[in-house]
Short mmCIF file of C-alpha atoms (C1' of nucleotides) in Angstrom, two decimals:
data_model
loop_
_atom_site.label_atom_id
_atom_site.label_comp_id
_atom_site.label_asym_id
_atom_site.label_seq_id
_atom_site.Cartn_x
_atom_site.Cartn_y
_atom_site.Cartn_z
CA MET A 374 173.27 245.95 36.60
CA GLU A 375 175.44 246.60 39.61
CA GLU A 376 173.02 249.59 40.56
CA HIS A 377 170.19 247.28 40.08
CA LEU A 378 171.65 244.69 42.65
CA GLN A 379 171.94 247.37 45.09
CA GLU A 380 168.57 248.54 44.46
CA ILE A 381 167.22 244.89 45.12
CA TYR A 382 169.29 244.75 48.24
CA LYS A 383 167.61 247.83 49.46
CA LYS A 384 164.19 246.73 48.66
CA LEU A 385 165.30 243.40 51.09
CA HIS A 386 166.71 245.71 53.72
CA ASP A 387 163.80 247.85 53.85
CA ARG A 388 161.45 245.09 54.41
CA ASP A 389 163.64 243.45 57.07
CA TYR A 390 164.85 240.74 54.88
CA LYS A 391 168.20 239.50 55.70
CA ILE A 392 170.88 239.49 52.83
CA THR A 393 172.44 236.10 52.92
CA PRO A 394 175.16 234.64 50.60
CA GLN A 395 172.50 232.18 49.10
CA ARG A 396 170.09 235.10 48.14
CA ARG A 397 173.26 236.98 46.76
CA VAL A 398 174.26 234.24 44.51
CA ILE A 399 170.72 233.54 43.49
CA LEU A 400 170.16 237.05 42.61
CA LYS A 401 173.54 237.28 40.61
CA ALA A 402 172.48 234.09 38.89
CA PHE A 403 169.48 236.26 37.54
CA LEU A 404 171.40 239.33 36.74
CA ASN A 405 174.08 237.25 34.78
CA ASN A 406 171.62 235.45 32.70
CA ALA A 407 169.23 238.30 32.27
CA ARG A 408 167.22 237.32 29.37
CA GLU A 409 166.90 233.63 30.32
CA HIS A 410 164.03 232.16 31.82
CA LEU A 411 165.40 230.00 34.45
CA SER A 412 163.58 227.17 36.41
CA ALA A 413 164.24 226.51 40.07
CA GLU A 414 166.39 223.61 39.10
CA GLU A 415 168.43 225.63 36.74
CA VAL A 416 169.18 228.37 39.33
CA TYR A 417 170.06 225.57 41.82
CA ASN A 418 172.65 224.21 39.14
CA ILE A 419 174.14 227.64 38.16
CA VAL A 420 174.26 228.58 41.86
CA LYS A 421 175.94 225.18 43.13
CA ASP A 422 179.16 226.18 41.52
CA GLN A 423 179.54 229.26 43.59
CA TYR A 424 177.66 227.86 46.60
CA PRO A 425 178.03 224.15 46.75
CA ASP A 426 176.02 223.65 50.00
CA ILE A 427 173.08 225.55 48.92
CA GLY A 428 169.83 223.46 49.00
CA LEU A 429 167.23 223.34 46.60
CA ALA A 430 164.64 224.19 49.17
CA THR A 431 166.46 227.69 49.70
CA VAL A 432 166.34 228.18 46.03
CA TYR A 433 162.49 227.78 45.91
CA ARG A 434 162.11 229.80 49.05
CA THR A 435 164.17 232.49 47.77
CA LEU A 436 162.52 232.47 44.40
CA ASP A 437 159.18 232.97 46.10
CA LEU A 438 160.49 235.79 48.25
CA LEU A 439 161.75 237.62 45.03
CA VAL A 440 158.41 236.97 43.50
CA ASP A 441 156.87 238.48 46.41
CA LEU A 442 159.10 241.57 46.22
CA ASP A 443 158.36 242.05 42.68
CA VAL A 444 162.07 241.51 41.48
CA LEU A 445 161.22 238.39 39.87
CA GLN A 446 158.22 237.42 37.77
CA ARG A 447 156.94 233.77 37.58
CA ILE A 448 156.06 232.65 34.33
CA ASN A 449 154.59 229.30 33.17
CA PHE A 450 155.45 228.01 29.65
CA GLY A 451 153.57 224.75 30.05
CA ASP A 452 156.83 222.46 30.26
CA GLY A 453 155.69 221.36 33.87
CA ARG A 454 157.80 223.80 35.88
CA ALA A 455 157.82 227.48 36.94
CA ARG A 456 160.16 229.70 35.43
CA TYR A 457 161.48 232.92 36.45
CA GLU A 458 162.75 236.28 34.91
CA LEU A 459 163.88 239.72 36.43
CA GLY A 460 160.80 241.72 36.58
CA HIS A 461 160.33 244.73 34.39
CA ARG A 462 160.84 247.58 36.66
CA ASP A 463 159.81 249.94 34.10
CA GLU A 464 156.41 249.67 32.43
CA HIS A 465 158.21 248.15 29.47
CA HIS A 466 156.12 244.91 28.58
CA HIS A 467 157.64 242.10 26.54
CA HIS A 468 155.67 239.08 25.32
CA HIS A 469 156.90 235.57 24.73
CA LEU A 470 156.97 233.52 21.73
CA ILE A 471 156.90 229.88 22.25
CA CYS A 472 158.03 227.73 19.68
CA VAL A 473 155.81 224.37 19.79
CA ASN A 474 158.31 222.61 17.92
CA CYS A 475 161.69 223.08 19.90
CA GLY A 476 160.36 224.66 22.92
CA ARG A 477 162.74 227.70 22.50
CA VAL A 478 161.39 230.75 24.08
CA GLU A 479 162.04 234.20 22.21
CA GLU A 480 160.90 237.72 23.67
CA PHE A 481 159.04 240.43 21.93
CA ASP A 482 158.84 244.02 23.21
CA HIS A 483 155.55 245.89 22.66
CA ASP A 484 153.72 248.19 24.70
CA LEU A 485 150.49 248.69 22.71
CA LEU A 486 148.24 246.68 24.78
CA GLU A 487 147.07 249.41 27.17
CA PHE A 488 144.25 250.08 25.04
CA LEU A 489 143.09 246.70 25.66
CA GLU A 490 143.24 247.08 29.29
CA LEU A 491 141.06 250.15 29.10
CA LEU A 492 138.50 248.52 27.12
CA VAL A 493 138.39 245.31 29.69
CA THR A 494 138.07 247.72 32.75
CA GLU A 495 135.57 249.69 30.94
CA LYS A 496 133.43 246.58 30.04
CA THR A 497 133.74 244.49 32.98
CA GLY A 498 134.85 246.63 35.95
CA PHE A 499 138.05 244.40 36.44
CA ARG A 500 140.97 246.44 37.66
CA ILE A 501 143.95 245.27 35.63
CA THR A 502 147.25 245.42 37.39
CA ASP A 503 149.46 243.29 34.57
CA HIS A 504 149.10 240.80 31.73
CA GLN A 505 150.84 238.19 30.33
CA LEU A 506 150.74 237.53 26.72
CA LYS A 507 151.97 234.30 24.88
CA PHE A 508 152.15 233.48 21.28
CA TYR A 509 152.67 229.99 20.27
CA GLY A 510 153.85 229.07 16.86
CA TYR A 511 157.18 228.15 14.81
CA CYS A 512 160.19 229.87 15.17
CA ARG A 513 162.25 230.85 12.32
CA ARG A 514 164.78 228.14 12.98
CA CYS A 515 162.19 225.31 12.86
CA ARG A 516 160.63 226.77 9.91
CA GLU A 517 164.04 226.50 8.09
CA THR A 518 164.98 223.17 9.63
CA PRO A 519 161.76 221.32 10.13
CA GLN A 520 163.08 218.21 11.26
CA GLU A 521 164.72 219.56 14.23
CA ALA A 522 163.00 219.15 17.74
CA GLU A 523 164.59 219.13 21.20
CA MET B 1473 126.19 221.30 21.10
CA GLU B 1474 125.03 217.72 19.89
CA GLU B 1475 126.40 218.69 16.69
CA HIS B 1476 129.51 219.61 18.41
CA LEU B 1477 129.59 216.09 20.07
CA GLN B 1478 129.27 214.45 17.03
CA GLU B 1479 131.94 216.26 15.35
CA ILE B 1480 134.01 215.39 17.91
CA TYR B 1481 133.41 211.52 17.68
CA LYS B 1482 134.18 211.98 14.14
CA LYS B 1483 137.51 213.61 14.77
CA LEU B 1484 138.25 210.45 16.90
CA HIS B 1485 136.85 208.11 14.43
CA ASP B 1486 139.19 209.65 11.69
CA ARG B 1487 141.92 209.07 13.68
CA ASP B 1488 141.21 205.49 14.71
CA TYR B 1489 140.66 206.30 18.30
CA LYS B 1490 138.08 204.44 19.86
CA ILE B 1491 134.96 205.74 21.23
CA THR B 1492 134.49 204.46 24.69
CA PRO B 1493 131.97 205.49 27.46
CA GLN B 1494 134.69 207.01 29.70
CA ARG B 1495 135.73 209.27 26.80
CA ARG B 1496 132.00 210.09 25.92
CA VAL B 1497 131.05 211.08 29.64
CA ILE B 1498 134.53 213.18 29.84
CA LEU B 1499 133.30 215.16 26.66
CA LYS B 1500 130.00 215.52 28.14
CA ALA B 1501 131.31 217.28 30.98
CA PHE B 1502 132.82 219.77 29.24
CA LEU B 1503 129.96 220.40 26.94
CA ASN B 1504 127.63 220.49 30.05
CA ASN B 1505 130.03 223.04 31.82
CA ALA B 1506 131.03 224.98 28.58
CA ARG B 1507 132.43 227.96 30.31
CA GLU B 1508 134.19 226.39 33.17
CA HIS B 1509 137.96 225.88 33.20
CA LEU B 1510 137.97 222.36 34.76
CA SER B 1511 141.07 220.62 36.09
CA ALA B 1512 141.57 216.93 35.92
CA GLU B 1513 140.36 216.31 39.30
CA GLU B 1514 137.14 218.25 38.74
CA VAL B 1515 136.65 216.28 35.90
CA TYR B 1516 136.88 213.03 37.47
CA ASN B 1517 134.39 214.44 40.36
CA ILE B 1518 132.03 215.32 37.66
CA VAL B 1519 132.39 212.26 35.74
CA LYS B 1520 132.18 209.69 38.51
CA ASP B 1521 128.49 210.14 39.16
CA GLN B 1522 127.68 208.70 35.78
CA TYR B 1523 130.65 206.33 35.60
CA PRO B 1524 131.68 205.55 39.22
CA ASP B 1525 134.43 203.05 38.13
CA ILE B 1526 136.47 205.51 36.18
CA GLY B 1527 140.05 206.06 37.04
CA LEU B 1528 141.91 209.33 37.40
CA ALA B 1529 144.60 207.89 35.19
CA THR B 1530 142.05 207.63 32.33
CA VAL B 1531 140.96 211.15 33.03
CA TYR B 1532 144.29 212.26 32.55
CA ARG B 1533 144.79 210.08 29.51
CA THR B 1534 141.67 211.32 27.99
CA LEU B 1535 142.50 215.12 28.58
CA ASP B 1536 145.85 214.51 26.94
CA LEU B 1537 144.30 212.91 24.01
CA LEU B 1538 141.57 215.81 23.51
CA VAL B 1539 144.22 218.62 23.75
CA ASP B 1540 146.42 216.57 21.06
CA LEU B 1541 143.05 216.62 18.88
CA ASP B 1542 142.64 220.28 19.40
CA VAL B 1543 139.29 219.52 21.23
CA LEU B 1544 140.31 220.93 24.23
CA GLN B 1545 142.91 223.58 25.13
CA ARG B 1546 145.35 223.36 28.22
CA ILE B 1547 145.46 226.57 30.34
CA ASN B 1548 147.67 227.25 33.53
CA PHE B 1549 146.58 229.77 35.74
CA GLY B 1550 149.13 229.42 38.21
CA ASP B 1551 147.23 227.47 41.00
CA GLY B 1552 149.38 224.59 40.49
CA ARG B 1553 147.08 222.37 38.08
CA ALA B 1554 146.35 222.31 34.64
CA ARG B 1555 142.95 223.34 33.56
CA TYR B 1556 141.11 222.65 30.42
CA GLU B 1557 138.44 224.24 28.43
CA LEU B 1558 136.68 223.52 24.91
CA GLY B 1559 138.83 224.84 22.13
CA HIS B 1560 138.03 227.68 20.13
CA ARG B 1561 136.90 225.88 16.80
CA ASP B 1562 136.16 229.25 15.22
CA GLU B 1563 138.77 231.84 15.43
CA HIS B 1564 136.93 233.98 18.17
CA HIS B 1565 139.52 234.30 20.74
CA HIS B 1566 138.87 234.89 24.27
CA HIS B 1567 141.37 236.07 27.13
CA HIS B 1568 141.20 235.40 30.82
CA LEU B 1569 140.63 237.77 33.73
CA ILE B 1570 142.40 236.29 36.72
CA CYS B 1571 141.64 238.02 39.96
CA VAL B 1572 144.72 237.79 42.19
CA ASN B 1573 142.46 238.38 45.28
CA CYS B 1574 139.91 235.73 45.01
CA GLY B 1575 141.24 233.57 42.16
CA ARG B 1576 138.12 233.79 40.13
CA VAL B 1577 138.54 233.59 36.23
CA GLU B 1578 136.47 235.71 34.02
CA GLU B 1579 136.61 235.75 30.30
CA PHE B 1580 136.80 238.46 27.92
CA ASP B 1581 136.17 238.19 24.19
CA HIS B 1582 138.26 240.13 21.73
CA ASP B 1583 139.72 239.23 18.33
CA LEU B 1584 141.75 242.48 17.99
CA LEU B 1585 145.27 240.67 18.33
CA GLU B 1586 145.70 239.84 14.76
CA PHE B 1587 147.45 243.24 14.14
CA LEU B 1588 150.03 242.15 16.74
CA GLU B 1589 150.69 238.82 15.21
CA LEU B 1590 151.48 240.30 11.99
CA LEU B 1591 153.78 242.59 13.60
CA VAL B 1592 155.63 239.78 15.33
CA THR B 1593 155.92 237.74 12.31
CA GLU B 1594 157.11 240.53 10.23
CA LYS B 1595 159.78 241.45 12.82
CA THR B 1596 161.00 237.80 14.08
CA GLY B 1597 159.96 235.48 11.38
CA PHE B 1598 157.99 233.50 13.95
CA ARG B 1599 155.06 231.79 12.19
CA ILE B 1600 152.11 232.15 15.08
CA THR B 1601 149.52 229.62 15.20
CA ASP B 1602 148.01 230.65 18.59
CA HIS B 1603 148.05 233.17 21.37
CA GLN B 1604 147.15 233.32 24.88
CA LEU B 1605 146.55 236.47 26.64
CA LYS B 1606 146.03 236.88 30.48
CA PHE B 1607 145.04 239.75 32.48
CA TYR B 1608 145.77 240.14 36.39
CA GLY B 1609 144.02 242.50 38.77
CA TYR B 1610 141.22 242.67 40.80
CA CYS B 1611 137.44 241.51 39.85
CA ARG B 1612 134.53 243.86 40.54
CA ARG B 1613 133.54 241.90 43.39
CA CYS B 1614 136.61 242.09 45.00
CA ARG B 1615 136.99 245.83 44.42
CA GLU B 1616 133.45 246.23 46.01
CA THR B 1617 134.25 243.97 49.25
CA PRO B 1618 137.92 244.08 49.32
CA GLN B 1619 137.93 241.82 52.47
CA GLU B 1620 136.72 238.68 50.72
CA ALA B 1621 139.20 236.02 49.59
CA GLU B 1622 138.94 232.42 49.06
"C1'" DC C 445 140.20 188.62 17.19
"C1'" DT C 446 143.44 192.27 17.42
"C1'" DT C 447 144.34 196.38 19.13
"C1'" DC C 448 143.68 199.99 21.78
"C1'" DC C 449 141.71 201.31 26.29
"C1'" DT C 450 141.15 201.01 31.20
"C1'" DG C 451 141.75 200.61 36.48
"C1'" DC C 452 144.77 200.02 39.93
"C1'" DA C 453 149.01 200.86 42.28
"C1'" DA C 454 153.32 202.51 42.14
"C1'" DA C 455 156.32 205.75 40.27
"C1'" DA C 456 157.97 210.28 38.77
"C1'" DC C 457 158.23 214.98 39.37
"C1'" DA C 458 158.03 219.71 41.06
"C1'" DT C 459 157.15 221.87 45.17
"C1'" DT C 460 156.44 222.66 50.19
"C1'" DT C 461 157.37 222.00 55.01
"C1'" DG C 462 159.11 220.71 59.88
"C1'" DC C 463 162.94 220.89 62.58
"C1'" DA C 464 167.17 221.66 64.46
"C1'" DG C 465 171.25 224.12 63.93
"C1'" DA C 466 173.74 228.17 61.74
"C1'" DC C 467 173.92 232.89 60.49
"C1'" DT C 468 172.51 238.05 60.03
"C1'" DT C 469 172.01 241.95 61.94
"C1'" DA D 1124 171.52 237.72 71.71
"C1'" DA D 1125 166.98 237.44 68.85
"C1'" DG D 1126 164.97 236.16 65.10
"C1'" DT D 1127 165.55 234.78 60.72
"C1'" DC D 1128 167.26 231.58 57.23
"C1'" DT D 1129 169.15 227.35 55.88
"C1'" DG D 1130 169.96 222.37 54.66
"C1'" DC D 1131 167.96 218.01 55.24
"C1'" DA D 1132 164.73 214.86 54.77
"C1'" DA D 1133 160.00 213.77 54.62
"C1'" DA D 1134 155.53 215.04 53.04
"C1'" DT D 1135 152.63 216.81 49.56
"C1'" DG D 1136 150.14 217.06 45.21
"C1'" DT D 1137 149.86 216.72 40.62
"C1'" DT D 1138 150.69 213.96 36.70
"C1'" DT D 1139 152.71 209.68 34.65
"C1'" DT D 1140 153.59 204.92 33.57
"C1'" DG D 1141 153.66 199.58 33.84
"C1'" DC D 1142 151.02 196.12 33.52
"C1'" DA D 1143 147.16 192.50 33.15
"C1'" DG D 1144 142.64 192.15 32.10
"C1'" DG D 1145 138.62 194.05 29.17
"C1'" DA D 1146 136.40 196.49 25.66
"C1'" DA D 1147 135.74 198.53 20.89
"C1'" DG D 1148 135.76 197.99 16.10
#
DNA sequence: CTTCCTGCAAAACATTTGCAGACTT
DNA sequence: AAGTCTGCAAATGTTTTGCAGGAAG
């Protein structure tokens, strides 16, 4: 994790972006909440503890930058705001299981979509660089206690 | 298509929703643009020709209703607005190919994701009701004329 | 007739932007 | 010192909502 951080700093440095305390705390928020899917506002709230003067606009600008640098991935779960997660550096893809009842998002690792990419390219001429797969349904918890919703 | 429309009217009627001229023209906009991915504003513009007094709020409310009734599906291609398409009544799934250069969205039909759904359910206890798969990359047109972007 | 629907205008949100000052390098 | 980065506030763009009148069943 510490090495991941250094790696990202290097990426910033290589492209002549400055390493500011604001960018540092935002990055740390993601490293400390690795398997969360944070929204801009959530990042803002986490980060305000360590850096109370930070502005929400800075958070948005930093998130955009990190998406540009492929450090973060932007995802939309249909709840009206963008969410962000640390990018898959390796080619290991994971997919999202979105509970339509409680809204919780789980993850599921699986690499076996490459064959489909090949098929798509062959049939359409579309050169694929990434994919995003979401499953909608009912998570185990909601199946067991159907009354709960959040 | 005419039968599809009747089917939808029946669905509205069965749930005690009224069949208003506004709802009719909105539905027709989708039937006449079957393989488009219309945004609320696009629907509004199409529909204003036939029903000039319609309000944008009505379009939004109708789209919400139709999504609720599973007539439409809401999709987000990351362009800052929700888009809608006629739902897959049958189980025939199609996926979206989103060009990261020009923004065009193509479709690709493929049913072979069921095995993955079974795997997910088995491993996580998540009961899947739907899935959404998006591929990002470069469409054939952009590969052939790389300068173009819209 | 009763209840649901609609149009309008205003409100609510998430996100972006202009700008002057502050900070990284 | 030079140029980038930031916080603030205002602007933007999409979607939602309150309300009083209007229409569908």
